[in-house]
Coordinates of N, CA, C and O in Angstrom, one line a residue:
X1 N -3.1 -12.4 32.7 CA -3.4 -11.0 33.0 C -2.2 -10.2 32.7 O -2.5 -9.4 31.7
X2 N -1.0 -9.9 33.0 CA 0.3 -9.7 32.8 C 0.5 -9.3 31.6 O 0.9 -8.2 31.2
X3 N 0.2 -10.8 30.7 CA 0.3 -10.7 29.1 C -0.6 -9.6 28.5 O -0.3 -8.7 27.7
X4 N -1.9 -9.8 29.1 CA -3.0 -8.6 28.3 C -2.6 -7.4 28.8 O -2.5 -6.7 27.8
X5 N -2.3 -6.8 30.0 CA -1.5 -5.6 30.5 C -0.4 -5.4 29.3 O -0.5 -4.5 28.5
X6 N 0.4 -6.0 29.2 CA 2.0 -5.8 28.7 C 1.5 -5.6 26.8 O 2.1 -5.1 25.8
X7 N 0.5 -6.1 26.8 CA 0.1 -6.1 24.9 C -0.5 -4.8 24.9 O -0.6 -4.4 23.7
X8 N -1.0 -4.0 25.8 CA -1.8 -2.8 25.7 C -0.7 -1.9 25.7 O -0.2 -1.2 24.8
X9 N -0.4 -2.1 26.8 CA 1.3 -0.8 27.0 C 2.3 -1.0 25.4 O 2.2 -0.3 24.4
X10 N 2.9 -2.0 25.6 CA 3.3 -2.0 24.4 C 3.0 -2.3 22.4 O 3.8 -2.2 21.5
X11 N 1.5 -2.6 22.6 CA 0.7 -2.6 21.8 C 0.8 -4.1 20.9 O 0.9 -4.1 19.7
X12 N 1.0 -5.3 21.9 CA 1.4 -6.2 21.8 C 0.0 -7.2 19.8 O -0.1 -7.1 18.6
X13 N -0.5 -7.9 20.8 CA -2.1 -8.6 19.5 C -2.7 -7.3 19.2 O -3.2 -6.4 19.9
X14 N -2.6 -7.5 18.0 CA -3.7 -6.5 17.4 C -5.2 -7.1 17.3 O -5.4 -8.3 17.2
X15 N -6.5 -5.8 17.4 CA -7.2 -6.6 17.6 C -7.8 -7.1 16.3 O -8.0 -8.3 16.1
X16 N -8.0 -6.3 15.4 CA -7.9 -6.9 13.8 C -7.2 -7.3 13.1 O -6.0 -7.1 13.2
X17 N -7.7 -8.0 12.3 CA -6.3 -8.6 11.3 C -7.2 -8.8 9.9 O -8.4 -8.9 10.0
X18 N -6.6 -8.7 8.7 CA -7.4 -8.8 7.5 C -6.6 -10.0 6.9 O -5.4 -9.7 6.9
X19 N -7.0 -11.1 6.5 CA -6.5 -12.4 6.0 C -6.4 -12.4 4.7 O -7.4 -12.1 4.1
X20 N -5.4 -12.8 4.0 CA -5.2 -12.9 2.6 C -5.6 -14.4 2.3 O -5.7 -15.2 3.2
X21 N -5.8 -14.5 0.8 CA -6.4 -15.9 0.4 C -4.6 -16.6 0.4 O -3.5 -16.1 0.1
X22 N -5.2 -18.0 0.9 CA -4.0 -18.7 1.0 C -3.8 -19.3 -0.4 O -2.7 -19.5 -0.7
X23 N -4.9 -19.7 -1.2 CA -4.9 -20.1 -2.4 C -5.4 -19.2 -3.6 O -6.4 -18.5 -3.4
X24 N -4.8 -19.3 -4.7 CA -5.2 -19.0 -5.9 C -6.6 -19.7 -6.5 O -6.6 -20.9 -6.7
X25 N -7.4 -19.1 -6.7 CA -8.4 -20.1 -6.6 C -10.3 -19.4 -6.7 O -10.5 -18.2 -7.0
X26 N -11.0 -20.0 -6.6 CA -12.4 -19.4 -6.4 C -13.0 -19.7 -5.2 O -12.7 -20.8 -4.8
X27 N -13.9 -18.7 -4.2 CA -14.6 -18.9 -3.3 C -15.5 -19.7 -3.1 O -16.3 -19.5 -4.0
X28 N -15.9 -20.4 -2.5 CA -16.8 -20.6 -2.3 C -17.7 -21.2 -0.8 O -17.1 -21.2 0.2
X29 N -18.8 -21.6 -0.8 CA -19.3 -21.0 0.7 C -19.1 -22.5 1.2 O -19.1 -23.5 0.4
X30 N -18.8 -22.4 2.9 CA -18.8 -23.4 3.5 C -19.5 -24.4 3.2 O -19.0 -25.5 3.0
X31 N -21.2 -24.2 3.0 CA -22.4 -25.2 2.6 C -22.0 -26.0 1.5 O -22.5 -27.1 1.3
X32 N -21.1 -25.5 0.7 CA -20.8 -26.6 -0.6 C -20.0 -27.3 -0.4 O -19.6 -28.1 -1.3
X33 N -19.5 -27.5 0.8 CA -18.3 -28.6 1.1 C -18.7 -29.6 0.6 O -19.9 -29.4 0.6
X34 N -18.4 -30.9 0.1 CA -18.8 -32.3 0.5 C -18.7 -32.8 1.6 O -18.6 -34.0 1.4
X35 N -18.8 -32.5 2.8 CA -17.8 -32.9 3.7 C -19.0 -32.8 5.0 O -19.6 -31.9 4.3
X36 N -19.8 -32.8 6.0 CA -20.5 -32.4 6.6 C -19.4 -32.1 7.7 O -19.9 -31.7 8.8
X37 N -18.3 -32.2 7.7 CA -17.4 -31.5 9.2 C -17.4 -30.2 8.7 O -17.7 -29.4 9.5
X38 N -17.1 -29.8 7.1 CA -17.1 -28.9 7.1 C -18.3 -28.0 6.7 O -18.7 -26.9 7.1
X39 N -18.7 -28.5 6.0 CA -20.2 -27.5 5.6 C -21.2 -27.5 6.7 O -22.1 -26.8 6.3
X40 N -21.4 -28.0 8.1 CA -21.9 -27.7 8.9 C -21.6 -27.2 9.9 O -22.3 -27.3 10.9
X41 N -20.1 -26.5 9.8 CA -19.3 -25.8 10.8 C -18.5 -26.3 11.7 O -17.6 -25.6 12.2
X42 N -18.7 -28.0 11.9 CA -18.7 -28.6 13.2 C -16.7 -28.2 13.2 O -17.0 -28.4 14.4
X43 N -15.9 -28.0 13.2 CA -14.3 -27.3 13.2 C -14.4 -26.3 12.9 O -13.5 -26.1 12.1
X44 N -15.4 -24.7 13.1 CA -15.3 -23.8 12.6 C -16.1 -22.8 11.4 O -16.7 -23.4 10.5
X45 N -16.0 -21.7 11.5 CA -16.3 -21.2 10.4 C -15.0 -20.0 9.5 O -14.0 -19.3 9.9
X46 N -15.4 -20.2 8.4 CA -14.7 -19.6 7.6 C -15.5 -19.5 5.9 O -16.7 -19.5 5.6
X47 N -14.3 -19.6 5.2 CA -14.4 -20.2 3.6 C -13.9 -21.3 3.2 O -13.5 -22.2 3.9
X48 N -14.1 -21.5 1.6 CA -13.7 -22.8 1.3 C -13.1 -22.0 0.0 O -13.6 -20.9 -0.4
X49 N -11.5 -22.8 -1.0 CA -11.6 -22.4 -1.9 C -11.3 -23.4 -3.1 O -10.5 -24.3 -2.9
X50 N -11.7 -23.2 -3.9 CA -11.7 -24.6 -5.1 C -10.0 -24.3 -5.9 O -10.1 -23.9 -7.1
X51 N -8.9 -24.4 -5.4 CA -8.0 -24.2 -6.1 C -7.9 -24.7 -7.5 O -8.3 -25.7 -8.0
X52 N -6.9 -23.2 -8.5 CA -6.8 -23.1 -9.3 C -5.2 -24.1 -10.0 O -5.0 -24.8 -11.0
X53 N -4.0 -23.7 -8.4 CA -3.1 -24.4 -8.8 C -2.4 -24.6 -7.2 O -2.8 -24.1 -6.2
X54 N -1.3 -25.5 -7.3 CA -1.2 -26.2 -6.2 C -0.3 -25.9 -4.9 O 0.2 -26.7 -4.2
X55 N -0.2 -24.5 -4.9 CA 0.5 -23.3 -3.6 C -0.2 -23.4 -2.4 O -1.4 -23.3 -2.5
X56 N 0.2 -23.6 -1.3 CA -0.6 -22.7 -0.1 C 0.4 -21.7 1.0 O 1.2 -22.2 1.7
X57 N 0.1 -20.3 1.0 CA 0.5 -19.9 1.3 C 0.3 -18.8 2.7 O -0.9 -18.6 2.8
X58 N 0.6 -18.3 3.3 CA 0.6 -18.2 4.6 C -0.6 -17.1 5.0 O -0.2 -16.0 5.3
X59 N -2.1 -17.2 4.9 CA -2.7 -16.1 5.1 C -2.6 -14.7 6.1 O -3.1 -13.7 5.9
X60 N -1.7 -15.1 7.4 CA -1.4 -14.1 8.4 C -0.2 -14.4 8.4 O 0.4 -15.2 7.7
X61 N 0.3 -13.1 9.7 CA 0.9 -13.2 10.3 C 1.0 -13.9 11.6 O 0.2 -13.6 12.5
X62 N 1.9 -15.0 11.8 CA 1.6 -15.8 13.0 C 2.7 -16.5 13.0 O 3.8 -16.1 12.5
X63 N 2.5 -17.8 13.7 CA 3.4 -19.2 14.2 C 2.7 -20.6 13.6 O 1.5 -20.8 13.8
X64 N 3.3 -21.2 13.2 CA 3.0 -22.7 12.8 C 2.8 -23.3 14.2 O 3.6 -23.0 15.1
X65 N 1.5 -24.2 14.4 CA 1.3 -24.8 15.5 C 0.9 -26.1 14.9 O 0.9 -27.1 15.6
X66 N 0.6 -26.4 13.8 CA 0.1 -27.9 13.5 C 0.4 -27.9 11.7 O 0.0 -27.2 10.8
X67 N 1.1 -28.8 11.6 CA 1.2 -29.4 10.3 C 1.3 -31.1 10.3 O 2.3 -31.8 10.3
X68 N -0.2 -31.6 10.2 CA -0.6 -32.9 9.7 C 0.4 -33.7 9.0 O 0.9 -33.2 8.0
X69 N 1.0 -35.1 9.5 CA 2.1 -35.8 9.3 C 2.1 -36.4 7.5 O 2.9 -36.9 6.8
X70 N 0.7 -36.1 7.4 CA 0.3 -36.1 5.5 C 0.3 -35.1 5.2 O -0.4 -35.1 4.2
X71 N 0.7 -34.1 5.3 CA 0.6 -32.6 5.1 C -0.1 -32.2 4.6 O 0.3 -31.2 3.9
X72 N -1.5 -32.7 4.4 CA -2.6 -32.1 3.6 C -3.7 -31.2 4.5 O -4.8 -31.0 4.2
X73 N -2.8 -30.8 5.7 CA -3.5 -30.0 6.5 C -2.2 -29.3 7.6 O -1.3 -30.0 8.2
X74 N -2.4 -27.7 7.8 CA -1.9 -27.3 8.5 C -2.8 -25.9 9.9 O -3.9 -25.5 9.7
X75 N -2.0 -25.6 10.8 CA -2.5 -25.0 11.6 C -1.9 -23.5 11.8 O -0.7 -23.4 11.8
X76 N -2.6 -22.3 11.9 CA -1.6 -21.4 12.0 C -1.8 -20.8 13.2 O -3.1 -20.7 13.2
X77 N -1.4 -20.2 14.3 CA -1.8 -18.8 15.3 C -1.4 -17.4 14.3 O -0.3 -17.1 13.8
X78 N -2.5 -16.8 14.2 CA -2.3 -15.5 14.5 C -1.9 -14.7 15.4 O -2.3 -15.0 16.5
X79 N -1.0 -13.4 15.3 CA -0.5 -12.8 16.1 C -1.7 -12.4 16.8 O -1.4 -12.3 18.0
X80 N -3.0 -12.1 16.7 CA -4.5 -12.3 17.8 C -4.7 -13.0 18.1 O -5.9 -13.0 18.6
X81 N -4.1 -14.7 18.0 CA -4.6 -15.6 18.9 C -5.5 -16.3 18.0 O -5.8 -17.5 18.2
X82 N -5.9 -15.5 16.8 CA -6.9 -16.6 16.2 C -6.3 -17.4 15.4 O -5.5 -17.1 14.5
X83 N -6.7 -18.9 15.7 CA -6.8 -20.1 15.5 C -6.9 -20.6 13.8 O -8.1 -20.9 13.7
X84 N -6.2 -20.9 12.5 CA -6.4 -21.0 11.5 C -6.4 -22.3 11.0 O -5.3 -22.8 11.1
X85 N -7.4 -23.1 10.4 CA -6.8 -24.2 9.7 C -7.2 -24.1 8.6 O -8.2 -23.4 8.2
X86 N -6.3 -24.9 7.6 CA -6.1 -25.2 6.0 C -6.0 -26.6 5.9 O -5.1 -27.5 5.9
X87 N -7.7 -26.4 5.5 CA -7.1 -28.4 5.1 C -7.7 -29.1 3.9 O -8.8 -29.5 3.7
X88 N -6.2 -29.1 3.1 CA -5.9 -29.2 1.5 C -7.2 -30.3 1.0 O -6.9 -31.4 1.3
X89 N -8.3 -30.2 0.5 CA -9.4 -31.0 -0.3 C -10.0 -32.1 0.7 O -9.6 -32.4 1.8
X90 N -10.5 -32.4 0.3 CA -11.6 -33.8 1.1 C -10.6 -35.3 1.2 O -9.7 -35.5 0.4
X91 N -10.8 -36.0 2.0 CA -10.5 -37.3 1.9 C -9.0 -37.1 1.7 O -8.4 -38.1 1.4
X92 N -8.4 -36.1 1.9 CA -7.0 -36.1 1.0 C -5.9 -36.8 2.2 O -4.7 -37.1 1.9
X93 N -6.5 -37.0 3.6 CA -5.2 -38.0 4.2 C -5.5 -39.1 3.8 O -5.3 -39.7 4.9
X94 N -5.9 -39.8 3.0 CA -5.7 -41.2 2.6 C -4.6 -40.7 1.3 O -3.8 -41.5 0.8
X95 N -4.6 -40.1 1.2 CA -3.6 -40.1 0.2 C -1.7 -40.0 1.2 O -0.7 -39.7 0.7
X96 N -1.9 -40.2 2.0 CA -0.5 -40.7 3.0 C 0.5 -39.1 2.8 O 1.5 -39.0 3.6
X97 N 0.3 -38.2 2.1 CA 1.1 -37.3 2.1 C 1.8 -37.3 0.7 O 2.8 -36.6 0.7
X98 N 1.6 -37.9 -0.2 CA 1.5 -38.5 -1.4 C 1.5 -37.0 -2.6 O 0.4 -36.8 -3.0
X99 N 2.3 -36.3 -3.1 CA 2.0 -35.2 -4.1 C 1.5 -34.1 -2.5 O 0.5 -33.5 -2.6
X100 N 2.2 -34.1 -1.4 CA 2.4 -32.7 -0.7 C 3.7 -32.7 -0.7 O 4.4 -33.7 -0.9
X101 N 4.0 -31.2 -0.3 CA 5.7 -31.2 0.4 C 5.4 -29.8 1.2 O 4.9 -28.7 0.7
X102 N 5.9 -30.1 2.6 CA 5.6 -28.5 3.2 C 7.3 -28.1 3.0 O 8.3 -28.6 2.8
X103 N 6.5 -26.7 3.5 CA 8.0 -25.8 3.5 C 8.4 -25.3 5.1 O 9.3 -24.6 5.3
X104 N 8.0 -25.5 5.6 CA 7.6 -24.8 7.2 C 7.6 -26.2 8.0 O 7.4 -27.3 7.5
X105 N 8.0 -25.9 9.5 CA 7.8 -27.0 10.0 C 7.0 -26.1 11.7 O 7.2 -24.9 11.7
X106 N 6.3 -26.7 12.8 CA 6.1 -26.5 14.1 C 6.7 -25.4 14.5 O 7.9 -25.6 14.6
X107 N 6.3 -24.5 14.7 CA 7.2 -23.4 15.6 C 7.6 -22.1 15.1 O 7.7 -21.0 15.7
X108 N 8.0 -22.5 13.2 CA 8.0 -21.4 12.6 C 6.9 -20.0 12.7 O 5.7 -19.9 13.1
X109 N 7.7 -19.3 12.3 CA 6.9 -17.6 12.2 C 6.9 -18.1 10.9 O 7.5 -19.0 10.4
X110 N 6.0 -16.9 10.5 CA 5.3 -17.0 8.7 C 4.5 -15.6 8.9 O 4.0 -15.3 10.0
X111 N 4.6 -15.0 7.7 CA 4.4 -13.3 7.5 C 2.6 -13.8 6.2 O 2.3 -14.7 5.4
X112 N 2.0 -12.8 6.5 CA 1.4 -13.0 5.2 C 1.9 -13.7 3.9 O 3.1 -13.7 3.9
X113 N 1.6 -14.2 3.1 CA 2.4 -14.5 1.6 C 3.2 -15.1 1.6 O 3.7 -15.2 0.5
X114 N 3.8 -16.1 2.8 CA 5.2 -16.8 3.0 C 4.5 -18.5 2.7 O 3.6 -18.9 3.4
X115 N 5.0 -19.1 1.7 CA 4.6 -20.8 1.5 C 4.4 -21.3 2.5 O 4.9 -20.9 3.6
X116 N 3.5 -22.1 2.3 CA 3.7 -23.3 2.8 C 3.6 -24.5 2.9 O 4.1 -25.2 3.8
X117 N 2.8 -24.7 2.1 CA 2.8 -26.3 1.1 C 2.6 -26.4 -0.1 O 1.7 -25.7 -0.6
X118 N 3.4 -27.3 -0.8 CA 3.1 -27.2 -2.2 C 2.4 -28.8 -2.7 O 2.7 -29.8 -2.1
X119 N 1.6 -28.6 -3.6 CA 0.8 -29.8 -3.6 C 0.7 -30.1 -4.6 O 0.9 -29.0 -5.3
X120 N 0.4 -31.1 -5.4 CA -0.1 -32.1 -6.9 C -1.2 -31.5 -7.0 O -2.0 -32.2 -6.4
X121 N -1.6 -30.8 -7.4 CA -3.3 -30.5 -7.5 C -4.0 -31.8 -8.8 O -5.1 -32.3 -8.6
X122 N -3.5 -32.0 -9.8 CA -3.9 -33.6 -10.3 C -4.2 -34.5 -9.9 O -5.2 -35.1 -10.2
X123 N -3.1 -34.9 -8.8 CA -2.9 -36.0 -8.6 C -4.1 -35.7 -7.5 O -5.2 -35.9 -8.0
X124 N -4.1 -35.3 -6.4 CA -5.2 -34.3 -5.2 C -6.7 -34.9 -6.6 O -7.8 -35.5 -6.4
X125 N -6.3 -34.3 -7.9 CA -8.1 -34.5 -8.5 C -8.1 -35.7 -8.8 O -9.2 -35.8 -9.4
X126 N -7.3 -37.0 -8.8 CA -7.1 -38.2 -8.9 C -7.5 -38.9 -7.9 O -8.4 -39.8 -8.0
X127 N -6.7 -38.4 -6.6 CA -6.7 -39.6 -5.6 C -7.5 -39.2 -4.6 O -7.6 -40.0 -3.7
X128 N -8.3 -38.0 -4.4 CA -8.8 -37.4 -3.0 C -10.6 -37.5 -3.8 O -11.0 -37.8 -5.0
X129 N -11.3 -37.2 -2.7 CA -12.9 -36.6 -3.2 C -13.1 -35.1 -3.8 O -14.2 -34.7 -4.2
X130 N -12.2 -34.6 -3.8 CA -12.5 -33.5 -4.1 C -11.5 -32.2 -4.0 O -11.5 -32.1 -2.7
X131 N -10.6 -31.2 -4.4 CA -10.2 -30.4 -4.3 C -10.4 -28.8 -3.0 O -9.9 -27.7 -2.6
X132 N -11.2 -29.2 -2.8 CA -12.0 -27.8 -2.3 C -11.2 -27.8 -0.5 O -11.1 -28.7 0.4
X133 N -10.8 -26.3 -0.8 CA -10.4 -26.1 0.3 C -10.4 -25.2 1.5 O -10.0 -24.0 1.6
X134 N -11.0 -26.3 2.7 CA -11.4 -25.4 3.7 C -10.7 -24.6 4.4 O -9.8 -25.1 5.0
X135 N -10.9 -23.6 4.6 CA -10.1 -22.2 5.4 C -10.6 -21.8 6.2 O -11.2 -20.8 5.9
X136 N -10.6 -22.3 8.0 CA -11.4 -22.1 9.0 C -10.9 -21.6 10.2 O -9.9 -22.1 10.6
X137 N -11.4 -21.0 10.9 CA -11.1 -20.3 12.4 C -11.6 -21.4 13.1 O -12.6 -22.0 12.7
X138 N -11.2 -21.6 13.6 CA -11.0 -23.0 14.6 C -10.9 -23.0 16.3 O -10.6 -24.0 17.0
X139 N -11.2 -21.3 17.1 CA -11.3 -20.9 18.0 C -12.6 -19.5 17.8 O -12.6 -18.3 18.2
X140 N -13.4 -20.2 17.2 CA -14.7 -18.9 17.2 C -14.9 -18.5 18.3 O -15.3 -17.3 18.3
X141 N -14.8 -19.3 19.9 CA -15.0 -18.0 20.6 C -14.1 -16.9 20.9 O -14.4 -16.1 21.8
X142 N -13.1 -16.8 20.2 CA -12.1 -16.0 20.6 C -12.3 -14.9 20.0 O -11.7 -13.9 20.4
X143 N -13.4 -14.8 18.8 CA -13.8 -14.3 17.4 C -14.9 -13.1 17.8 O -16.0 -13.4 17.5
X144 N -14.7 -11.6 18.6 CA -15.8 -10.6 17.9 C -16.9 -10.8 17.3 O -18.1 -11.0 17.5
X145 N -15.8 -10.7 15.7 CA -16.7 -10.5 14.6 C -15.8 -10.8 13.4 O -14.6 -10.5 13.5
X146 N -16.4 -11.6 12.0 CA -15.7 -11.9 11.1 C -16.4 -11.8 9.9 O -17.3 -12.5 9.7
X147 N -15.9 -10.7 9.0 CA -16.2 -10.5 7.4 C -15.7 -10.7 6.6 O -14.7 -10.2 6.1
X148 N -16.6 -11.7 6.1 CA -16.3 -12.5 4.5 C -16.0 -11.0 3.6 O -16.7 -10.0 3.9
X149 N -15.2 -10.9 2.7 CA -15.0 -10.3 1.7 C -15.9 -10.6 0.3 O -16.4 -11.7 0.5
X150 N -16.4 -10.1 -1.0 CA -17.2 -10.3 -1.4 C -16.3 -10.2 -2.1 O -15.8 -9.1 -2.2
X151 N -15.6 -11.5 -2.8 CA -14.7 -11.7 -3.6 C -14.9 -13.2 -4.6 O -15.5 -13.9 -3.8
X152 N -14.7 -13.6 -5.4 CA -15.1 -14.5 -6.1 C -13.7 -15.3 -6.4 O -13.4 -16.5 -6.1
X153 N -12.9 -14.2 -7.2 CA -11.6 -15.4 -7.4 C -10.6 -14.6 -6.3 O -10.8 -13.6 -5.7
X154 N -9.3 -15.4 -6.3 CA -8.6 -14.9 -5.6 C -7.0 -15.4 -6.0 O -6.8 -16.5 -6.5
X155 N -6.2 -14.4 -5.6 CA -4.7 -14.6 -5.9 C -4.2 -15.1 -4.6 O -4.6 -14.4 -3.6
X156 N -3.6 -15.9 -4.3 CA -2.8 -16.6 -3.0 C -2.0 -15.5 -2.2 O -0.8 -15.4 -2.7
X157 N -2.0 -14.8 -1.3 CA -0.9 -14.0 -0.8 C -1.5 -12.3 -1.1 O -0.8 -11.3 -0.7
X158 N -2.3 -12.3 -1.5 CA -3.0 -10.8 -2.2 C -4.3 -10.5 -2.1 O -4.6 -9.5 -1.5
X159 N -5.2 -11.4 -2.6 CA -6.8 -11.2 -2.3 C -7.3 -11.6 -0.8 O -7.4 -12.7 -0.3
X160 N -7.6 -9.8 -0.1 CA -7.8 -9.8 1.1 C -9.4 -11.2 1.1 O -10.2 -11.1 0.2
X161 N -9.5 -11.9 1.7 CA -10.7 -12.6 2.3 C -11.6 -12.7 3.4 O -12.7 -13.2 3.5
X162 N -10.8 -12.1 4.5 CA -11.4 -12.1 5.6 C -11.0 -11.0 6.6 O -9.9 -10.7 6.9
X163 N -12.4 -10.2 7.2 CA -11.7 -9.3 8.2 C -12.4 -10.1 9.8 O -13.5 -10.7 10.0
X164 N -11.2 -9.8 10.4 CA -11.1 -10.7 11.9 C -11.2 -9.9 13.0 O -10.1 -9.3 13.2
X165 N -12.2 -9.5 14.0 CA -12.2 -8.7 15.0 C -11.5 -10.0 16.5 O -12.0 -11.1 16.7
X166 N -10.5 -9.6 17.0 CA -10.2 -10.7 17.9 C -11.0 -10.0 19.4 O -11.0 -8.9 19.8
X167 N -11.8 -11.2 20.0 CA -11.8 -10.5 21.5 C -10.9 -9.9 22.2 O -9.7 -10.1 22.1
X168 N -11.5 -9.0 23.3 CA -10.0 -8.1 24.1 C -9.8 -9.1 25.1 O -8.9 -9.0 26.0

């Protein structure tokens, strides 16, 4: 209670936030996943994006809370609390961490546009099921309201994708 007092006075979480694409890449909708975790929501909703090349970079403003010991998946908080995961193509922790390298580790802050893993995207179309990558809110009830952007391709760090209403 304290905390929500003290964010109003001082104008602490905002309640929107507009999300940049974390990848360079094309849209596309959760339902095309291969994946039934993700094309049927069951970790969330969001987007998915079929990368073009092998960057991921920090869609908000927030704190690193999870980066997968294969680092083909990371977690972000937003400064509203909402919940972010990025998790680089299908099937891709069998690949042991194999063609990732993060830049970020647990605890870090990260600004819009700031890295944070760089990946093989070949090797990812070699060794994984599929490239396509999911980009999901992972605390929907925390979630108002959320609008997809009507965007098709996108630049990593620039092409807004998502507007985020956070609950008060």
């Amino acid at each position: 209670m304290f905390e929500k007092l003290m964010n109003k006075i001082v104008g602490g979480k905002p309640e929107q936030e507009t999300f940049v694409s974390p990848l360079t890449g094309t849209i596309v909708s959760l339902s095309e996943v291969p994946d039934p975790t993700f094309s049927q929501k069951m970790m969330g909703d969001g987007v998915a994006i079929m990368p073009s090349e092998g960057e991921v970079v920090s869609p908000v403003e927030g704190k690193i809370v999870q980066i997968f010991p294969t680092k083909h998946a990371i977690g972000i908080e937003s400064k509203a609390g909402i919940e972010i995961l990025i998790h680089i193509g299908i099937e891709t922790v069998a690949m042991n961490g194999e063609g990732f390298k993060s830049f970020v580790k647990e605890g870090d802050k990260v600004k819009a546009g700031d890295r944070l893993i760089r990946f093989d995207l070949e090797l990812v179309k070699e060794k994984a099921n599929d490239t396509v990558t999911p980009v999901l809110i992972t605390n929907g009830d925390q979630v108002e309201s959320m609008e997809t952007m009507s965007v098709v391709q996108t630049s990593k760090g620039e092409t807004n994708i998502l507007k985020i209403k956070a609950k008060k």
